[in-house]
Tab-separated table of N, CA and C in Angstrom:
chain	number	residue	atom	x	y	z
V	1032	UNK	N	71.835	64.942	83.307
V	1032	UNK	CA	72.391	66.265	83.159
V	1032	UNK	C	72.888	66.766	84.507
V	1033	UNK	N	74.146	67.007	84.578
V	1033	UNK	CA	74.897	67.906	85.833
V	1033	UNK	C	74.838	69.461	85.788
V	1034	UNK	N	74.447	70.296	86.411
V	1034	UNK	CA	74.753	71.613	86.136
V	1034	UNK	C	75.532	72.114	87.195
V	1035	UNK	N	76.811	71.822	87.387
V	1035	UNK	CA	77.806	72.405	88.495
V	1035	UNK	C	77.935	74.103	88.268
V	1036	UNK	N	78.005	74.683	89.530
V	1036	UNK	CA	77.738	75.890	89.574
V	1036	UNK	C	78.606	76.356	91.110
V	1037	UNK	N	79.444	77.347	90.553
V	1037	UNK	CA	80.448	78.310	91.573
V	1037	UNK	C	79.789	79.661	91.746
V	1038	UNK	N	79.111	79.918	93.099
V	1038	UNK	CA	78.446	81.389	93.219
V	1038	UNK	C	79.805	82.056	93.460
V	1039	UNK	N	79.451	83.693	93.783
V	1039	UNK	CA	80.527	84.589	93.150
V	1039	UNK	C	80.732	84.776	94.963
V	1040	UNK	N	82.237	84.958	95.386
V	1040	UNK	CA	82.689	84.964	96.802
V	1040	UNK	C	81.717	86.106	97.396
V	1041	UNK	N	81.927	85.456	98.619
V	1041	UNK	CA	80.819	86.494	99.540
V	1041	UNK	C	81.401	86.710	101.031
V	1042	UNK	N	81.540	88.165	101.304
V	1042	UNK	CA	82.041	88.422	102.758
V	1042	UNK	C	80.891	88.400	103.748
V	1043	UNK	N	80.796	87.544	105.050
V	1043	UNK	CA	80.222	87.742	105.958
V	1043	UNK	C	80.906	88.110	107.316
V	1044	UNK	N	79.869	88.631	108.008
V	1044	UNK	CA	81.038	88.683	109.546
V	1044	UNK	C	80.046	88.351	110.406
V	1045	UNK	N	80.365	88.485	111.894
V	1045	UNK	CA	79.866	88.086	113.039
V	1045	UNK	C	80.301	89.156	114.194
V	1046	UNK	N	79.318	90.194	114.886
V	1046	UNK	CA	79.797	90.598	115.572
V	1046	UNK	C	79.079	90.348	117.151
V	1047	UNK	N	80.336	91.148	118.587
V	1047	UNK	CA	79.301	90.491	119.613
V	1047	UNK	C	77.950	91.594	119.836
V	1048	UNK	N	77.554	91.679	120.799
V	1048	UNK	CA	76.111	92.063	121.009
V	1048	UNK	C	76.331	93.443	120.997
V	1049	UNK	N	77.441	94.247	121.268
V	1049	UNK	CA	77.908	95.888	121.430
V	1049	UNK	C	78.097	95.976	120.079
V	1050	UNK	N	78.011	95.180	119.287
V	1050	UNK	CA	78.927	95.843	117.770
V	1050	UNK	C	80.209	96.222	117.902
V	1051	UNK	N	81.287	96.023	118.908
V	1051	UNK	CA	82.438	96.453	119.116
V	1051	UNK	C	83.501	96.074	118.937
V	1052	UNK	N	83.480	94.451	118.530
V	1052	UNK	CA	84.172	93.399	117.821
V	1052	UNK	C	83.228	92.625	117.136
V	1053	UNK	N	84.227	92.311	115.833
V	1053	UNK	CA	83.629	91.548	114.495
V	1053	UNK	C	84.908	90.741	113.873
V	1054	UNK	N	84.081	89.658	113.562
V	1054	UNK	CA	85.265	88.629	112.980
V	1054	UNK	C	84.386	88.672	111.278
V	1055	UNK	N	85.413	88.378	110.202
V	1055	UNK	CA	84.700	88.530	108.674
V	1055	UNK	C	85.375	87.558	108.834
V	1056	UNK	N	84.910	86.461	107.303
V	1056	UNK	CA	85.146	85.329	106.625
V	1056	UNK	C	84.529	85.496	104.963
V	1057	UNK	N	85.348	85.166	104.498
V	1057	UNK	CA	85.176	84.809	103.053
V	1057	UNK	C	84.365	83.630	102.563
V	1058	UNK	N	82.681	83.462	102.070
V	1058	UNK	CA	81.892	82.138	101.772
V	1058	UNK	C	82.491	82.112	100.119
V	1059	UNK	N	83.275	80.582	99.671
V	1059	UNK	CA	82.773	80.014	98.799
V	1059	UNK	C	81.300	78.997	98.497
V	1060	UNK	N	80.765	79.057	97.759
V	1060	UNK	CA	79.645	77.827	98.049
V	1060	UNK	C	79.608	77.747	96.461
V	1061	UNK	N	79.304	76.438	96.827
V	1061	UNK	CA	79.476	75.769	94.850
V	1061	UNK	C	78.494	74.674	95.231
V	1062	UNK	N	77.620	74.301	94.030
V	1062	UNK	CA	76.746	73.230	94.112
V	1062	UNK	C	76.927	72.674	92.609
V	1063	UNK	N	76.122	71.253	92.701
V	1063	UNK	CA	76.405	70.525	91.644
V	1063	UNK	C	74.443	70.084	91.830
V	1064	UNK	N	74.026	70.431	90.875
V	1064	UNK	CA	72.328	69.435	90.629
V	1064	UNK	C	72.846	69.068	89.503
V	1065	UNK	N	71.997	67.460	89.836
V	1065	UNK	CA	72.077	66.132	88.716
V	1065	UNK	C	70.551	66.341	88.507
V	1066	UNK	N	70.065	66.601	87.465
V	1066	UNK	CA	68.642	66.129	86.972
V	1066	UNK	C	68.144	64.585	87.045
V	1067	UNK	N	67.607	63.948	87.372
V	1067	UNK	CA	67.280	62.172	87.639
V	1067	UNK	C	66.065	62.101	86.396
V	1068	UNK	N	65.120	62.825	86.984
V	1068	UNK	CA	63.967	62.470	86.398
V	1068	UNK	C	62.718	63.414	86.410
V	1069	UNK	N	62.272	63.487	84.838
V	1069	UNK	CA	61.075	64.762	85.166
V	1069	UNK	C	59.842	64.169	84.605
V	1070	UNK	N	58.460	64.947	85.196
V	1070	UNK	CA	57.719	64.746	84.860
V	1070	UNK	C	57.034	65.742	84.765
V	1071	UNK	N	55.441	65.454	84.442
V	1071	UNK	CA	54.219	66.702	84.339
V	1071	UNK	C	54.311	67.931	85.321
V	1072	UNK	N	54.275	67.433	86.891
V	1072	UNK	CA	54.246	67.919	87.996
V	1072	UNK	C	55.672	68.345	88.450
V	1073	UNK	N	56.876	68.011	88.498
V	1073	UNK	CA	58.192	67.892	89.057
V	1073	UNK	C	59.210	67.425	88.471
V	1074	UNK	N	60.362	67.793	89.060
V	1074	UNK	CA	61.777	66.588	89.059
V	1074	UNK	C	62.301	66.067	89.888
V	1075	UNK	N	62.890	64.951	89.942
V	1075	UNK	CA	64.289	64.817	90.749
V	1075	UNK	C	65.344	64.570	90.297
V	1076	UNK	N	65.523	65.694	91.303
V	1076	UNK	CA	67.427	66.381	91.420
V	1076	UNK	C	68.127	65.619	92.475
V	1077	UNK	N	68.926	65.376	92.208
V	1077	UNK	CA	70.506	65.602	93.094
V	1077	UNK	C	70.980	66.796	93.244
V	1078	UNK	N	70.644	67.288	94.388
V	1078	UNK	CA	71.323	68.353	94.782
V	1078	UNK	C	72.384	68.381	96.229
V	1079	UNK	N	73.860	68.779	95.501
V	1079	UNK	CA	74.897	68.902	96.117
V	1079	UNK	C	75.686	69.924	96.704
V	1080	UNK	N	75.665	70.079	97.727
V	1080	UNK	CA	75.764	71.993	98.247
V	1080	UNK	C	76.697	72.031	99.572
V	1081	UNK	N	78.291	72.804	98.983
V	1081	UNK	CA	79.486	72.734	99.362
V	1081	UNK	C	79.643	74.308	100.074
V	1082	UNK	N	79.402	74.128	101.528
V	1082	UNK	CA	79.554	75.767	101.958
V	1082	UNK	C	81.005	75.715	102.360
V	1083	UNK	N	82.041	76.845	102.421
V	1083	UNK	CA	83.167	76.551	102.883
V	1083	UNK	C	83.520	78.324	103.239
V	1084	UNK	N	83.804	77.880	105.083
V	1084	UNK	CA	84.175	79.553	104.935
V	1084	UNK	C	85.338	79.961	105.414
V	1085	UNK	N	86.236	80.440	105.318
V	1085	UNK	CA	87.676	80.886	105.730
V	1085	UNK	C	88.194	82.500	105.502
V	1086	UNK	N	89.321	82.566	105.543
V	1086	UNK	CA	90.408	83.793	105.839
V	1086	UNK	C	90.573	84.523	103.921
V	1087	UNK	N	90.834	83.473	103.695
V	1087	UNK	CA	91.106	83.136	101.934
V	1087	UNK	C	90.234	82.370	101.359
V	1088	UNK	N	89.546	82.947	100.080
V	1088	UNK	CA	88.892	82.124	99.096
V	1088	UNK	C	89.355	82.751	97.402
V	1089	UNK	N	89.534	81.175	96.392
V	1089	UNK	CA	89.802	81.630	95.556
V	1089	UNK	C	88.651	80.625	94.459
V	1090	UNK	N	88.654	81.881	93.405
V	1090	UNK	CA	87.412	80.634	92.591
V	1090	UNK	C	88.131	81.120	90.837
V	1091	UNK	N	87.688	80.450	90.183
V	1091	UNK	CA	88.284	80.644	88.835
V	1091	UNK	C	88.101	79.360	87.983
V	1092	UNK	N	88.751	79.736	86.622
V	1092	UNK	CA	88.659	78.873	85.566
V	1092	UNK	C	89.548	79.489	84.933
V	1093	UNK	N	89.941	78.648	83.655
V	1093	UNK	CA	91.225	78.858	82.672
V	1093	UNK	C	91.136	79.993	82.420
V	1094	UNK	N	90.707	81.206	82.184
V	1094	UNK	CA	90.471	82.234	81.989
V	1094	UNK	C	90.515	83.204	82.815
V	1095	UNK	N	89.706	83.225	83.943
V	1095	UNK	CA	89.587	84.179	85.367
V	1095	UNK	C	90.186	83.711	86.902
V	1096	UNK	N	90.657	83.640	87.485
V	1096	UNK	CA	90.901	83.731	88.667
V	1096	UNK	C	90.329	85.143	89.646
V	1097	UNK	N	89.489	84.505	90.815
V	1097	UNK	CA	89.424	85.491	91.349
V	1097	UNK	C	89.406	85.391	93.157
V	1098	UNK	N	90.079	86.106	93.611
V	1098	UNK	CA	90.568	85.616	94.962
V	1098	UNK	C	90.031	86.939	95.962
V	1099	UNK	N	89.463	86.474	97.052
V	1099	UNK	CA	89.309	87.444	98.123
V	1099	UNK	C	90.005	86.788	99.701
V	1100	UNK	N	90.667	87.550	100.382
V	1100	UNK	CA	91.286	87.739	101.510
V	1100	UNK	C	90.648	88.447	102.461
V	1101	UNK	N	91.018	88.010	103.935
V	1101	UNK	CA	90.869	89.039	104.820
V	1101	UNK	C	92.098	89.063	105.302
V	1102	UNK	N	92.331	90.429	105.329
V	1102	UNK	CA	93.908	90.900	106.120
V	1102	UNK	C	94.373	89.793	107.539
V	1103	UNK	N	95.478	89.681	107.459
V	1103	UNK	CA	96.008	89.374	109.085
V	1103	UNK	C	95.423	89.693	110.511
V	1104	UNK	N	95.249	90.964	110.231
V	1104	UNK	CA	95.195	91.662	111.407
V	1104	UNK	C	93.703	91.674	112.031
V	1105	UNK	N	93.069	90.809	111.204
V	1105	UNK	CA	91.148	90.904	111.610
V	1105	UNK	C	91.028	89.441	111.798
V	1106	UNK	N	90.305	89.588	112.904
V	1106	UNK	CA	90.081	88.173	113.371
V	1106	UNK	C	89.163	87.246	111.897
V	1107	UNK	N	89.283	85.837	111.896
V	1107	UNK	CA	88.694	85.410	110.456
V	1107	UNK	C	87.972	84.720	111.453
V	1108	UNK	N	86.468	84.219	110.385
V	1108	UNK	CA	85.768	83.233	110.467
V	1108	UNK	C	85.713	82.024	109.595
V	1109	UNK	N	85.357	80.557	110.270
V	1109	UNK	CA	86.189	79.706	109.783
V	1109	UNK	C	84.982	78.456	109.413
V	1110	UNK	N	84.790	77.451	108.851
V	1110	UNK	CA	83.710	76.957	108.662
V	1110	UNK	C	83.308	75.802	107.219
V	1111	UNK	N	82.518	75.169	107.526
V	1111	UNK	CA	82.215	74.286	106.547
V	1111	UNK	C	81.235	73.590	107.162
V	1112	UNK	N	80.488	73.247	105.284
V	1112	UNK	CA	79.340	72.111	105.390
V	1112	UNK	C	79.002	71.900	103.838
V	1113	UNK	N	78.379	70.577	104.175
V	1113	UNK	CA	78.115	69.850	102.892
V	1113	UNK	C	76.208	69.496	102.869
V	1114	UNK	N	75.884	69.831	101.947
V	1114	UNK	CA	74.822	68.760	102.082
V	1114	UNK	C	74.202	68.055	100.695
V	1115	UNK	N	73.740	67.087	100.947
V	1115	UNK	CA	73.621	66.458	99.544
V	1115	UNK	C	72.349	65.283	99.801
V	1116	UNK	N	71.716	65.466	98.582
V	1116	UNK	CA	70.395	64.455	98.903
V	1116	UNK	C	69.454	64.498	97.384
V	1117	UNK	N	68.713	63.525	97.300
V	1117	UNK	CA	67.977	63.404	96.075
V	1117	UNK	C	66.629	64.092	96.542
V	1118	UNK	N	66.219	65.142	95.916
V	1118	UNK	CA	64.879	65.436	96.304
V	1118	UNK	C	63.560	65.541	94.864
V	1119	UNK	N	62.856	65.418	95.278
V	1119	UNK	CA	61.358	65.671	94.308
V	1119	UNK	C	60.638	67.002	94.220
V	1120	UNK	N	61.184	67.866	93.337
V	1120	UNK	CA	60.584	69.405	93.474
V	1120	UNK	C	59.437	69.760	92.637
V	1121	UNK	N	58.481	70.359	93.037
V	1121	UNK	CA	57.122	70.695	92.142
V	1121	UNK	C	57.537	71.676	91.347
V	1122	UNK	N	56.829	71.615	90.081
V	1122	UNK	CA	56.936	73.025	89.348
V	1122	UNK	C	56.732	74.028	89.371
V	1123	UNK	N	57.766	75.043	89.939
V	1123	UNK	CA	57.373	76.515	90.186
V	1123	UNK	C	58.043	76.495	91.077
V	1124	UNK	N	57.643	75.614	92.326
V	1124	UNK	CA	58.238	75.303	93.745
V	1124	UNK	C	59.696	76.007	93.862
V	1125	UNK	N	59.759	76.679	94.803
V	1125	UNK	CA	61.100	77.264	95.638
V	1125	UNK	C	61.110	76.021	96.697
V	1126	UNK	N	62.274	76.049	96.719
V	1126	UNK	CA	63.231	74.759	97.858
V	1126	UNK	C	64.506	75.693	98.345
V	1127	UNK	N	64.997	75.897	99.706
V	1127	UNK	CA	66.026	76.208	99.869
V	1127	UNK	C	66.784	75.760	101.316
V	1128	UNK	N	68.494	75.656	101.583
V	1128	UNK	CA	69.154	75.222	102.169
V	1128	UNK	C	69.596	76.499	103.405
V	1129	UNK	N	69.642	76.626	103.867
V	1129	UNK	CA	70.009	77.922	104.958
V	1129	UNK	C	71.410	77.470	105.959
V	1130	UNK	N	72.757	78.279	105.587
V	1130	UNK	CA	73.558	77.756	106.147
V	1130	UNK	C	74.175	79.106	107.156
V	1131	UNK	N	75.109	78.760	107.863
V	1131	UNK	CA	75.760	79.948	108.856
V	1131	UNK	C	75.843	81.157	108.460
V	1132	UNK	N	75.979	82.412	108.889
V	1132	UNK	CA	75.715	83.585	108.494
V	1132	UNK	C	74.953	84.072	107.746
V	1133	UNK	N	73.970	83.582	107.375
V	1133	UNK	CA	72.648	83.988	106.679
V	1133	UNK	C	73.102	83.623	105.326
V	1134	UNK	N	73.998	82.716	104.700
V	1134	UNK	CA	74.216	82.548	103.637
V	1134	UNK	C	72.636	81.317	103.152
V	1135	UNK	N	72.685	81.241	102.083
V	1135	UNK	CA	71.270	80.707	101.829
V	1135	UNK	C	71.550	80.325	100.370
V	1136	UNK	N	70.662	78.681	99.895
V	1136	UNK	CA	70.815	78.168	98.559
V	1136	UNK	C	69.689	78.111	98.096
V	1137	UNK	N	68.653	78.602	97.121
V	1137	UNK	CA	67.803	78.359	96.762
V	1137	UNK	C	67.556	77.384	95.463
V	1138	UNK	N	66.604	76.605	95.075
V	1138	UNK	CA	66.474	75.826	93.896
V	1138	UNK	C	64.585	75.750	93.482
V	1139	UNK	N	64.603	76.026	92.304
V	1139	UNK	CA	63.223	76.233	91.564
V	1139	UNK	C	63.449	75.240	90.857
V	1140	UNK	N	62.424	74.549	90.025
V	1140	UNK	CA	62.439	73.931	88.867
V	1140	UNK	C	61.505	74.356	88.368
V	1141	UNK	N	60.956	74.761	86.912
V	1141	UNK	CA	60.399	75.280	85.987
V	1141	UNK	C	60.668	74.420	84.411
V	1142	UNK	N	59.267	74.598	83.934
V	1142	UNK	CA	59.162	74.190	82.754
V	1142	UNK	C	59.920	74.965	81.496
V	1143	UNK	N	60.573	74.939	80.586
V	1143	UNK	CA	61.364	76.173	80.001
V	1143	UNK	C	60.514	76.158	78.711
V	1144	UNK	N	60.831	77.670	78.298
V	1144	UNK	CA	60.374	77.804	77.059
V	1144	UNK	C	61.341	77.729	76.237
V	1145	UNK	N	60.981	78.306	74.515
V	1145	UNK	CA	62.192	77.946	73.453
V	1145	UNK	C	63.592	78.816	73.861
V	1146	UNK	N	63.680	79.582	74.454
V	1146	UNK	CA	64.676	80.007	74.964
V	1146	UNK	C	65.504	79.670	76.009
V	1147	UNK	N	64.981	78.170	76.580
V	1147	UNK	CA	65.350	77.951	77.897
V	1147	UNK	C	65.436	78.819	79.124
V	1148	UNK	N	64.204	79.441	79.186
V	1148	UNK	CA	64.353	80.541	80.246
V	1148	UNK	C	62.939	79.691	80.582
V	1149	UNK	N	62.527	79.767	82.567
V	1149	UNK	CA	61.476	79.379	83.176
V	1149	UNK	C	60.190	79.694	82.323
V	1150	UNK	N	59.129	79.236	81.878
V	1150	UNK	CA	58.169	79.792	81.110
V	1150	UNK	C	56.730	79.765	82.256
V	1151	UNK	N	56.234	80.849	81.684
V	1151	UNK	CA	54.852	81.367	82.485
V	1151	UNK	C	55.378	81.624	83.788
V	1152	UNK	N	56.470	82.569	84.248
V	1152	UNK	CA	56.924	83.364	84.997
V	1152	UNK	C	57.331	82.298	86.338
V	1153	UNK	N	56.952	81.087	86.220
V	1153	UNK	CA	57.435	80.123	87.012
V	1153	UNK	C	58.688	80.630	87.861
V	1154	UNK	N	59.269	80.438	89.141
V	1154	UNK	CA	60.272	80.649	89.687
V	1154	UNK	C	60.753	81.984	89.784
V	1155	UNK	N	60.114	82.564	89.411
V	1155	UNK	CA	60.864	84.142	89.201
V	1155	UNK	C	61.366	84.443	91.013
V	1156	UNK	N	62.335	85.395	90.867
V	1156	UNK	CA	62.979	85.747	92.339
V	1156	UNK	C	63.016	87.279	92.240
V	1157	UNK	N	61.998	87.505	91.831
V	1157	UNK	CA	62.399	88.936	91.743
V	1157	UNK	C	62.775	89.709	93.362
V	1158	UNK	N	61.582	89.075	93.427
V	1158	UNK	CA	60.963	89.618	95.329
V	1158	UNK	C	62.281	89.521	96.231
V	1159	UNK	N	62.902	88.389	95.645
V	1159	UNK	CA	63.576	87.790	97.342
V	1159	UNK	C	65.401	88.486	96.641
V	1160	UNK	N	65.429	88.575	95.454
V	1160	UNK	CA	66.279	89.459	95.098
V	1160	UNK	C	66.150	91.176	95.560
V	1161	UNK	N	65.288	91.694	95.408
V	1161	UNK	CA	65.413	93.030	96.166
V	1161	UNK	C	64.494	93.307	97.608
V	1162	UNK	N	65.188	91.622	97.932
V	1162	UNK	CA	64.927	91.908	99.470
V	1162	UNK	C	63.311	91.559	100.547
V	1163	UNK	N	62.272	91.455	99.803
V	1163	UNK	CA	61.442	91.245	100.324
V	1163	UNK	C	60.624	90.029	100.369
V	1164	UNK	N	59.815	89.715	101.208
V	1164	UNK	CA	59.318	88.079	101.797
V	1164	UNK	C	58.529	87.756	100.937
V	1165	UNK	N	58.955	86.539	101.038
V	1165	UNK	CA	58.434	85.598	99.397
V	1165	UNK	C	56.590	85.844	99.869
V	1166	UNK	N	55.847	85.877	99.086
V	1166	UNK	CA	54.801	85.642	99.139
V	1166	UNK	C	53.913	84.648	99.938
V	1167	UNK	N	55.059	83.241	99.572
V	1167	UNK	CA	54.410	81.993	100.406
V	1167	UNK	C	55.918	81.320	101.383
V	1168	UNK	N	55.229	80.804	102.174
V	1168	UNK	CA	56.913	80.318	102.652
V	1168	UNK	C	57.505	79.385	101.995
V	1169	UNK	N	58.552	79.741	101.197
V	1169	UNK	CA	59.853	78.965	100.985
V	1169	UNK	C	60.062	77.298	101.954
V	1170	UNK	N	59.705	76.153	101.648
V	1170	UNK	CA	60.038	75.048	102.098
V	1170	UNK	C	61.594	74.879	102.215
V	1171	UNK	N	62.501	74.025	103.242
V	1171	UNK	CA	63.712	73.555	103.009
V	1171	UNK	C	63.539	72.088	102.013
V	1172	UNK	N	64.727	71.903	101.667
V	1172	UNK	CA	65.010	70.666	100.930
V	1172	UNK	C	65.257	69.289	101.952
């Protein structure tokens, strides 16, 4: 099973130490996890994780197109990285990738219930969605 996945564009910037100049860039990041193999305890994934940052980003499908710019006249930030590797994740387990400008990939694996949603609250992000420190530290992949 592949689950390719396009997150939604994201503006970052960089400024110097006065705050008095700032350069913005537009992050696409798209990943692709291959499921390999699961068991009691875990899986392994293929996980494939495409950061790309520039002036212009456009993301879409037959249906939507959606494009963000930074004007001419503002300095852009410019950038890329890939990373890709087979890893073994525990159940529940948070795993995440940390790339330039604080952009960040996280990956859980969880057991699902009949709804295919994580079951017994496994993975939940509530915390690190409105901002505050995970409970335990977050491992990289």
């Amino acid at each position: 099973m592949t689950f390719p996945y396009t997150y939604p564009l994201m503006s970052v910037r960089e400024c110097n130490s006065d705050q008095t100049a700032c350069s913005v860039g537009v992050v696409k990041l798209h990943s692709d996890t291959v499921l390999q193999d699961v068991s009691d305890t875990g899986a392994t994934v293929l996980v494939s994780v495409t950061y790309d940052l520039g002036r212009s980003q456009v993301i879409g499908d037959t249906v939507m197109t959606t494009r963000e710019e930074i004007p001419s006249d503002v300095p852009a930030l410019k950038g890329a990285s890939h990373f890709e590797k087979t890893v073994t994740i525990p159940l529940g387990e948070m795993r995440h990738l940390t790339f330039d400008h604080g952009v960040e990939f996280g990956i859980c694996v969880a057991a699902a219930d009949q709804y295919t949603l994580p079951a017994n609250g496994a993975c939940a992000m509530d915390d690190i969605l409105t901002g505050k420190p995970p409970k335990t530290p977050i491992s990289s992949l």
